[in-house]
JSON list of C-alpha atoms in Angstrom, two decimals:
[
{"chain": "S", "resi": 873, "resn": "MET", "atom": "CA", "xyz": [8.44, 2.29, -61.89]},
{"chain": "S", "resi": 874, "resn": "THR", "atom": "CA", "xyz": [11.83, 0.90, -60.80]},
{"chain": "S", "resi": 875, "resn": "LEU", "atom": "CA", "xyz": [12.10, -2.80, -61.55]},
{"chain": "S", "resi": 876, "resn": "GLN", "atom": "CA", "xyz": [14.71, -4.97, -59.87]},
{"chain": "S", "resi": 877, "resn": "HIS", "atom": "CA", "xyz": [15.90, -8.55, -60.05]},
{"chain": "S", "resi": 878, "resn": "PHE", "atom": "CA", "xyz": [15.51, -11.21, -57.38]},
{"chain": "S", "resi": 879, "resn": "LYS", "atom": "CA", "xyz": [19.20, -10.99, -56.46]},
{"chain": "S", "resi": 880, "resn": "ASP", "atom": "CA", "xyz": [18.72, -7.30, -55.54]},
{"chain": "S", "resi": 881, "resn": "LEU", "atom": "CA", "xyz": [15.75, -7.87, -53.22]},
{"chain": "S", "resi": 882, "resn": "ASP", "atom": "CA", "xyz": [17.49, -8.67, -49.94]},
{"chain": "S", "resi": 883, "resn": "THR", "atom": "CA", "xyz": [17.46, -5.11, -48.58]},
{"chain": "S", "resi": 884, "resn": "ALA", "atom": "CA", "xyz": [13.93, -4.40, -49.79]},
{"chain": "S", "resi": 885, "resn": "LYS", "atom": "CA", "xyz": [12.55, -7.58, -48.18]},
{"chain": "S", "resi": 886, "resn": "SER", "atom": "CA", "xyz": [13.67, -6.34, -44.76]},
{"chain": "S", "resi": 887, "resn": "THR", "atom": "CA", "xyz": [11.94, -2.95, -45.07]},
{"chain": "S", "resi": 888, "resn": "ASP", "atom": "CA", "xyz": [8.30, -1.96, -45.04]},
{"chain": "S", "resi": 889, "resn": "SER", "atom": "CA", "xyz": [8.31, -1.55, -48.82]},
{"chain": "S", "resi": 890, "resn": "SER", "atom": "CA", "xyz": [5.57, -3.21, -50.80]},
{"chain": "S", "resi": 891, "resn": "ILE", "atom": "CA", "xyz": [6.92, -5.35, -53.62]},
{"chain": "S", "resi": 892, "resn": "ILE", "atom": "CA", "xyz": [4.93, -6.29, -56.70]},
{"chain": "S", "resi": 893, "resn": "ILE", "atom": "CA", "xyz": [6.11, -9.15, -58.92]},
{"chain": "S", "resi": 894, "resn": "ARG", "atom": "CA", "xyz": [5.76, -8.18, -62.58]},
{"chain": "S", "resi": 895, "resn": "CYS", "atom": "CA", "xyz": [6.09, -9.72, -66.04]},
{"chain": "S", "resi": 896, "resn": "PRO", "atom": "CA", "xyz": [9.73, -9.48, -67.18]},
{"chain": "S", "resi": 897, "resn": "PHE", "atom": "CA", "xyz": [8.98, -8.34, -70.72]},
{"chain": "S", "resi": 898, "resn": "GLY", "atom": "CA", "xyz": [9.57, -4.61, -71.19]},
{"chain": "S", "resi": 899, "resn": "SER", "atom": "CA", "xyz": [6.57, -4.02, -73.39]},
{"chain": "S", "resi": 900, "resn": "CYS", "atom": "CA", "xyz": [4.31, -5.60, -70.75]},
{"chain": "S", "resi": 901, "resn": "ASN", "atom": "CA", "xyz": [5.41, -5.46, -67.07]},
{"chain": "S", "resi": 902, "resn": "THR", "atom": "CA", "xyz": [1.93, -6.63, -65.99]},
{"chain": "S", "resi": 903, "resn": "ARG", "atom": "CA", "xyz": [1.38, -7.18, -62.27]},
{"chain": "S", "resi": 904, "resn": "ILE", "atom": "CA", "xyz": [1.52, -10.93, -61.53]},
{"chain": "S", "resi": 905, "resn": "ILE", "atom": "CA", "xyz": [1.28, -11.07, -57.73]},
{"chain": "S", "resi": 906, "resn": "MET", "atom": "CA", "xyz": [2.18, -9.08, -54.62]},
{"chain": "S", "resi": 907, "resn": "LEU", "atom": "CA", "xyz": [5.23, -10.41, -52.78]},
{"chain": "S", "resi": 908, "resn": "SER", "atom": "CA", "xyz": [4.09, -11.37, -49.28]},
{"chain": "S", "resi": 909, "resn": "GLU", "atom": "CA", "xyz": [5.52, -13.07, -46.21]},
{"chain": "S", "resi": 910, "resn": "LYS", "atom": "CA", "xyz": [3.47, -16.15, -47.14]},
{"chain": "S", "resi": 911, "resn": "LEU", "atom": "CA", "xyz": [5.01, -16.23, -50.61]},
{"chain": "S", "resi": 912, "resn": "LEU", "atom": "CA", "xyz": [8.53, -15.72, -49.23]},
{"chain": "S", "resi": 913, "resn": "SER", "atom": "CA", "xyz": [8.01, -18.57, -46.77]},
{"chain": "S", "resi": 914, "resn": "ASN", "atom": "CA", "xyz": [7.09, -20.83, -49.70]},
{"chain": "S", "resi": 915, "resn": "GLU", "atom": "CA", "xyz": [10.32, -20.28, -51.64]},
{"chain": "S", "resi": 916, "resn": "LEU", "atom": "CA", "xyz": [11.82, -23.60, -52.74]},
{"chain": "S", "resi": 917, "resn": "ILE", "atom": "CA", "xyz": [14.94, -24.72, -54.55]},
{"chain": "S", "resi": 918, "resn": "ILE", "atom": "CA", "xyz": [13.97, -27.06, -57.38]},
{"chain": "S", "resi": 919, "resn": "GLN", "atom": "CA", "xyz": [16.61, -29.17, -59.07]},
{"chain": "S", "resi": 920, "resn": "ASN", "atom": "CA", "xyz": [16.12, -30.24, -62.67]},
{"chain": "S", "resi": 921, "resn": "SER", "atom": "CA", "xyz": [13.30, -27.75, -63.29]},
{"chain": "S", "resi": 922, "resn": "PRO", "atom": "CA", "xyz": [12.13, -27.14, -66.85]},
{"chain": "S", "resi": 923, "resn": "GLY", "atom": "CA", "xyz": [13.77, -24.22, -68.67]},
{"chain": "S", "resi": 924, "resn": "MET", "atom": "CA", "xyz": [12.30, -20.84, -67.77]},
{"chain": "S", "resi": 925, "resn": "VAL", "atom": "CA", "xyz": [12.71, -17.36, -69.23]},
{"chain": "S", "resi": 926, "resn": "GLN", "atom": "CA", "xyz": [15.99, -15.93, -67.94]},
{"chain": "S", "resi": 927, "resn": "ILE", "atom": "CA", "xyz": [16.44, -12.19, -67.78]},
{"chain": "S", "resi": 928, "resn": "SER", "atom": "CA", "xyz": [19.79, -11.43, -69.44]},
{"chain": "S", "resi": 929, "resn": "ASP", "atom": "CA", "xyz": [21.25, -9.17, -66.72]},
{"chain": "S", "resi": 930, "resn": "ASN", "atom": "CA", "xyz": [19.94, -11.38, -63.90]},
{"chain": "S", "resi": 931, "resn": "THR", "atom": "CA", "xyz": [22.72, -13.96, -64.18]},
{"chain": "S", "resi": 932, "resn": "ASP", "atom": "CA", "xyz": [23.70, -13.92, -60.49]},
{"chain": "S", "resi": 933, "resn": "SER", "atom": "CA", "xyz": [20.33, -15.11, -59.23]},
{"chain": "S", "resi": 934, "resn": "ASN", "atom": "CA", "xyz": [19.53, -18.76, -58.64]},
{"chain": "S", "resi": 935, "resn": "PRO", "atom": "CA", "xyz": [17.50, -20.15, -61.57]},
{"chain": "S", "resi": 936, "resn": "ASN", "atom": "CA", "xyz": [16.33, -22.97, -59.30]},
{"chain": "S", "resi": 937, "resn": "SER", "atom": "CA", "xyz": [14.43, -20.73, -56.84]},
{"chain": "S", "resi": 938, "resn": "PHE", "atom": "CA", "xyz": [10.65, -20.89, -57.11]},
{"chain": "S", "resi": 939, "resn": "PHE", "atom": "CA", "xyz": [7.69, -19.58, -55.12]},
{"chain": "S", "resi": 940, "resn": "LYS", "atom": "CA", "xyz": [5.12, -22.33, -54.48]},
{"chain": "S", "resi": 941, "resn": "LEU", "atom": "CA", "xyz": [1.43, -21.43, -54.53]},
{"chain": "S", "resi": 942, "resn": "ASP", "atom": "CA", "xyz": [-1.46, -23.80, -53.91]},
{"chain": "S", "resi": 943, "resn": "ASP", "atom": "CA", "xyz": [-4.18, -21.79, -55.64]},
{"chain": "S", "resi": 944, "resn": "VAL", "atom": "CA", "xyz": [-4.23, -20.14, -59.08]},
{"chain": "S", "resi": 945, "resn": "TRP", "atom": "CA", "xyz": [-6.52, -17.45, -57.63]},
{"chain": "S", "resi": 946, "resn": "ASP", "atom": "CA", "xyz": [-3.63, -16.18, -55.46]},
{"chain": "S", "resi": 947, "resn": "PHE", "atom": "CA", "xyz": [-2.20, -14.65, -58.64]},
{"chain": "S", "resi": 948, "resn": "ASP", "atom": "CA", "xyz": [-3.38, -11.25, -59.89]},
{"chain": "S", "resi": 949, "resn": "ASN", "atom": "CA", "xyz": [-2.58, -12.21, -63.50]},
{"chain": "S", "resi": 950, "resn": "ILE", "atom": "CA", "xyz": [-1.20, -15.51, -64.76]},
{"chain": "S", "resi": 951, "resn": "GLY", "atom": "CA", "xyz": [-1.74, -17.60, -67.84]},
{"chain": "S", "resi": 952, "resn": "VAL", "atom": "CA", "xyz": [-1.61, -21.38, -67.89]},
{"chain": "S", "resi": 953, "resn": "SER", "atom": "CA", "xyz": [-0.73, -23.45, -70.97]},
{"chain": "S", "resi": 954, "resn": "ARG", "atom": "CA", "xyz": [-2.62, -26.47, -72.21]},
{"chain": "S", "resi": 955, "resn": "PRO", "atom": "CA", "xyz": [-1.69, -29.79, -70.61]},
{"chain": "S", "resi": 956, "resn": "SER", "atom": "CA", "xyz": [1.63, -31.20, -71.78]},
{"chain": "S", "resi": 957, "resn": "SER", "atom": "CA", "xyz": [3.12, -34.62, -71.18]},
{"chain": "S", "resi": 958, "resn": "ASP", "atom": "CA", "xyz": [6.61, -34.06, -72.58]},
{"chain": "S", "resi": 959, "resn": "ILE", "atom": "CA", "xyz": [8.06, -31.81, -69.85]},
{"chain": "S", "resi": 960, "resn": "LYS", "atom": "CA", "xyz": [10.84, -33.30, -67.71]},
{"chain": "S", "resi": 961, "resn": "GLN", "atom": "CA", "xyz": [9.93, -33.87, -64.09]},
{"chain": "S", "resi": 962, "resn": "PRO", "atom": "CA", "xyz": [11.73, -31.80, -61.44]},
{"chain": "S", "resi": 963, "resn": "ILE", "atom": "CA", "xyz": [13.14, -32.84, -58.08]},
{"chain": "S", "resi": 964, "resn": "ILE", "atom": "CA", "xyz": [11.30, -30.75, -55.48]},
{"chain": "S", "resi": 965, "resn": "GLU", "atom": "CA", "xyz": [12.13, -30.78, -51.79]},
{"chain": "S", "resi": 966, "resn": "GLU", "atom": "CA", "xyz": [9.88, -29.17, -49.20]},
{"chain": "S", "resi": 967, "resn": "ASN", "atom": "CA", "xyz": [10.47, -29.51, -45.45]},
{"chain": "S", "resi": 968, "resn": "ASN", "atom": "CA", "xyz": [13.13, -32.19, -46.03]},
{"chain": "S", "resi": 969, "resn": "LYS", "atom": "CA", "xyz": [10.65, -34.27, -48.02]},
{"chain": "S", "resi": 970, "resn": "VAL", "atom": "CA", "xyz": [10.84, -34.95, -51.76]},
{"chain": "S", "resi": 971, "resn": "LEU", "atom": "CA", "xyz": [7.58, -34.05, -53.51]},
{"chain": "S", "resi": 972, "resn": "ASN", "atom": "CA", "xyz": [6.56, -36.14, -56.48]},
{"chain": "S", "resi": 973, "resn": "ILE", "atom": "CA", "xyz": [5.17, -33.43, -58.79]},
{"chain": "S", "resi": 974, "resn": "LYS", "atom": "CA", "xyz": [4.17, -34.31, -62.34]},
{"chain": "S", "resi": 975, "resn": "ILE", "atom": "CA", "xyz": [4.31, -31.15, -64.42]},
{"chain": "S", "resi": 976, "resn": "GLU", "atom": "CA", "xyz": [1.06, -30.60, -66.31]},
{"chain": "S", "resi": 977, "resn": "ARG", "atom": "CA", "xyz": [1.29, -27.01, -67.59]},
{"chain": "S", "resi": 978, "resn": "LEU", "atom": "CA", "xyz": [3.58, -24.00, -67.93]},
{"chain": "S", "resi": 979, "resn": "LEU", "atom": "CA", "xyz": [2.89, -20.55, -66.49]},
{"chain": "S", "resi": 980, "resn": "ILE", "atom": "CA", "xyz": [2.94, -17.52, -68.78]},
{"chain": "S", "resi": 981, "resn": "CYS", "atom": "CA", "xyz": [2.00, -13.86, -68.50]},
{"chain": "S", "resi": 982, "resn": "SER", "atom": "CA", "xyz": [-1.75, -13.52, -69.06]},
{"chain": "S", "resi": 983, "resn": "GLU", "atom": "CA", "xyz": [-1.38, -10.18, -70.85]},
{"chain": "S", "resi": 984, "resn": "CYS", "atom": "CA", "xyz": [1.44, -10.78, -73.36]},
{"chain": "S", "resi": 985, "resn": "ASP", "atom": "CA", "xyz": [1.29, -14.63, -73.45]},
{"chain": "S", "resi": 986, "resn": "LYS", "atom": "CA", "xyz": [5.09, -14.86, -73.09]},
{"chain": "S", "resi": 987, "resn": "GLY", "atom": "CA", "xyz": [6.99, -17.24, -70.87]},
{"chain": "S", "resi": 988, "resn": "PRO", "atom": "CA", "xyz": [7.41, -19.70, -69.39]},
{"chain": "S", "resi": 989, "resn": "ILE", "atom": "CA", "xyz": [7.83, -18.02, -66.01]},
{"chain": "S", "resi": 990, "resn": "GLY", "atom": "CA", "xyz": [6.84, -21.07, -63.99]},
{"chain": "S", "resi": 991, "resn": "PHE", "atom": "CA", "xyz": [5.00, -24.36, -64.08]},
{"chain": "S", "resi": 992, "resn": "ALA", "atom": "CA", "xyz": [2.05, -26.16, -62.53]},
{"chain": "S", "resi": 993, "resn": "GLY", "atom": "CA", "xyz": [1.84, -29.79, -61.56]},
{"chain": "S", "resi": 994, "resn": "LEU", "atom": "CA", "xyz": [-0.03, -32.45, -59.64]},
{"chain": "S", "resi": 995, "resn": "GLU", "atom": "CA", "xyz": [1.35, -34.23, -56.61]},
{"chain": "S", "resi": 996, "resn": "GLY", "atom": "CA", "xyz": [1.67, -38.01, -56.54]},
{"chain": "S", "resi": 997, "resn": "GLU", "atom": "CA", "xyz": [-1.07, -39.92, -58.33]},
{"chain": "S", "resi": 998, "resn": "ASP", "atom": "CA", "xyz": [-3.56, -37.02, -58.20]},
{"chain": "S", "resi": 999, "resn": "THR", "atom": "CA", "xyz": [-5.26, -36.29, -61.54]},
{"chain": "S", "resi": 1000, "resn": "ASP", "atom": "CA", "xyz": [-7.70, -33.56, -60.48]},
{"chain": "S", "resi": 1001, "resn": "VAL", "atom": "CA", "xyz": [-6.67, -30.25, -62.08]},
{"chain": "S", "resi": 1002, "resn": "LYS", "atom": "CA", "xyz": [-8.32, -28.41, -59.17]},
{"chain": "S", "resi": 1003, "resn": "ASN", "atom": "CA", "xyz": [-5.36, -29.63, -57.07]},
{"chain": "S", "resi": 1004, "resn": "LEU", "atom": "CA", "xyz": [-2.60, -28.20, -59.27]},
{"chain": "S", "resi": 1005, "resn": "LYS", "atom": "CA", "xyz": [0.37, -26.69, -57.39]},
{"chain": "S", "resi": 1006, "resn": "TYR", "atom": "CA", "xyz": [1.95, -23.60, -58.97]},
{"chain": "S", "resi": 1007, "resn": "PHE", "atom": "CA", "xyz": [5.66, -22.78, -59.05]},
{"chain": "S", "resi": 1008, "resn": "LEU", "atom": "CA", "xyz": [6.68, -19.24, -60.09]},
{"chain": "S", "resi": 1009, "resn": "SER", "atom": "CA", "xyz": [10.35, -18.83, -61.05]},
{"chain": "S", "resi": 1010, "resn": "CYS", "atom": "CA", "xyz": [12.00, -16.18, -58.85]},
{"chain": "S", "resi": 1011, "resn": "SER", "atom": "CA", "xyz": [14.55, -15.31, -61.54]},
{"chain": "S", "resi": 1012, "resn": "SER", "atom": "CA", "xyz": [12.08, -15.09, -64.45]},
{"chain": "S", "resi": 1013, "resn": "VAL", "atom": "CA", "xyz": [10.15, -12.07, -63.17]},
{"chain": "S", "resi": 1014, "resn": "LEU", "atom": "CA", "xyz": [10.89, -8.50, -62.10]},
{"chain": "S", "resi": 1015, "resn": "TYR", "atom": "CA", "xyz": [10.19, -6.85, -58.76]},
{"chain": "S", "resi": 1016, "resn": "ASP", "atom": "CA", "xyz": [8.60, -3.41, -58.43]},
{"chain": "S", "resi": 1017, "resn": "ILE", "atom": "CA", "xyz": [9.53, -1.91, -55.05]},
{"chain": "S", "resi": 1018, "resn": "LYS", "atom": "CA", "xyz": [7.23, 0.86, -53.80]}
]
């Protein structure tokens, strides 16, 4: 298994290679989700995001890049923390519109329970946890190119 960082993905994204996003922790490397065109089209830059795990030799990548997912079941493996009210709120822009996302939980690896590798939040005044939006940090995971 050859694991790469987000900054090294440009050439692989343009080939027919399949890319699996994996947990960044060496003792784990659990499959989190398959990188797809849909996921790539939902890549956002998020200013003022909460602190995420940063991979030490991944310093050139943008720590503000996140993949947005609308459904927790899109993940192969992901853990979600208990609700928390003391996480700073990010500034999220999508399609030239600022989204008002209130962060509710942090995303962690479901196998090793380490993280955070992303966050989940509710849009606007919504309080229904079934409507959580998930944001996976592009620079907090590794990429397995097959």
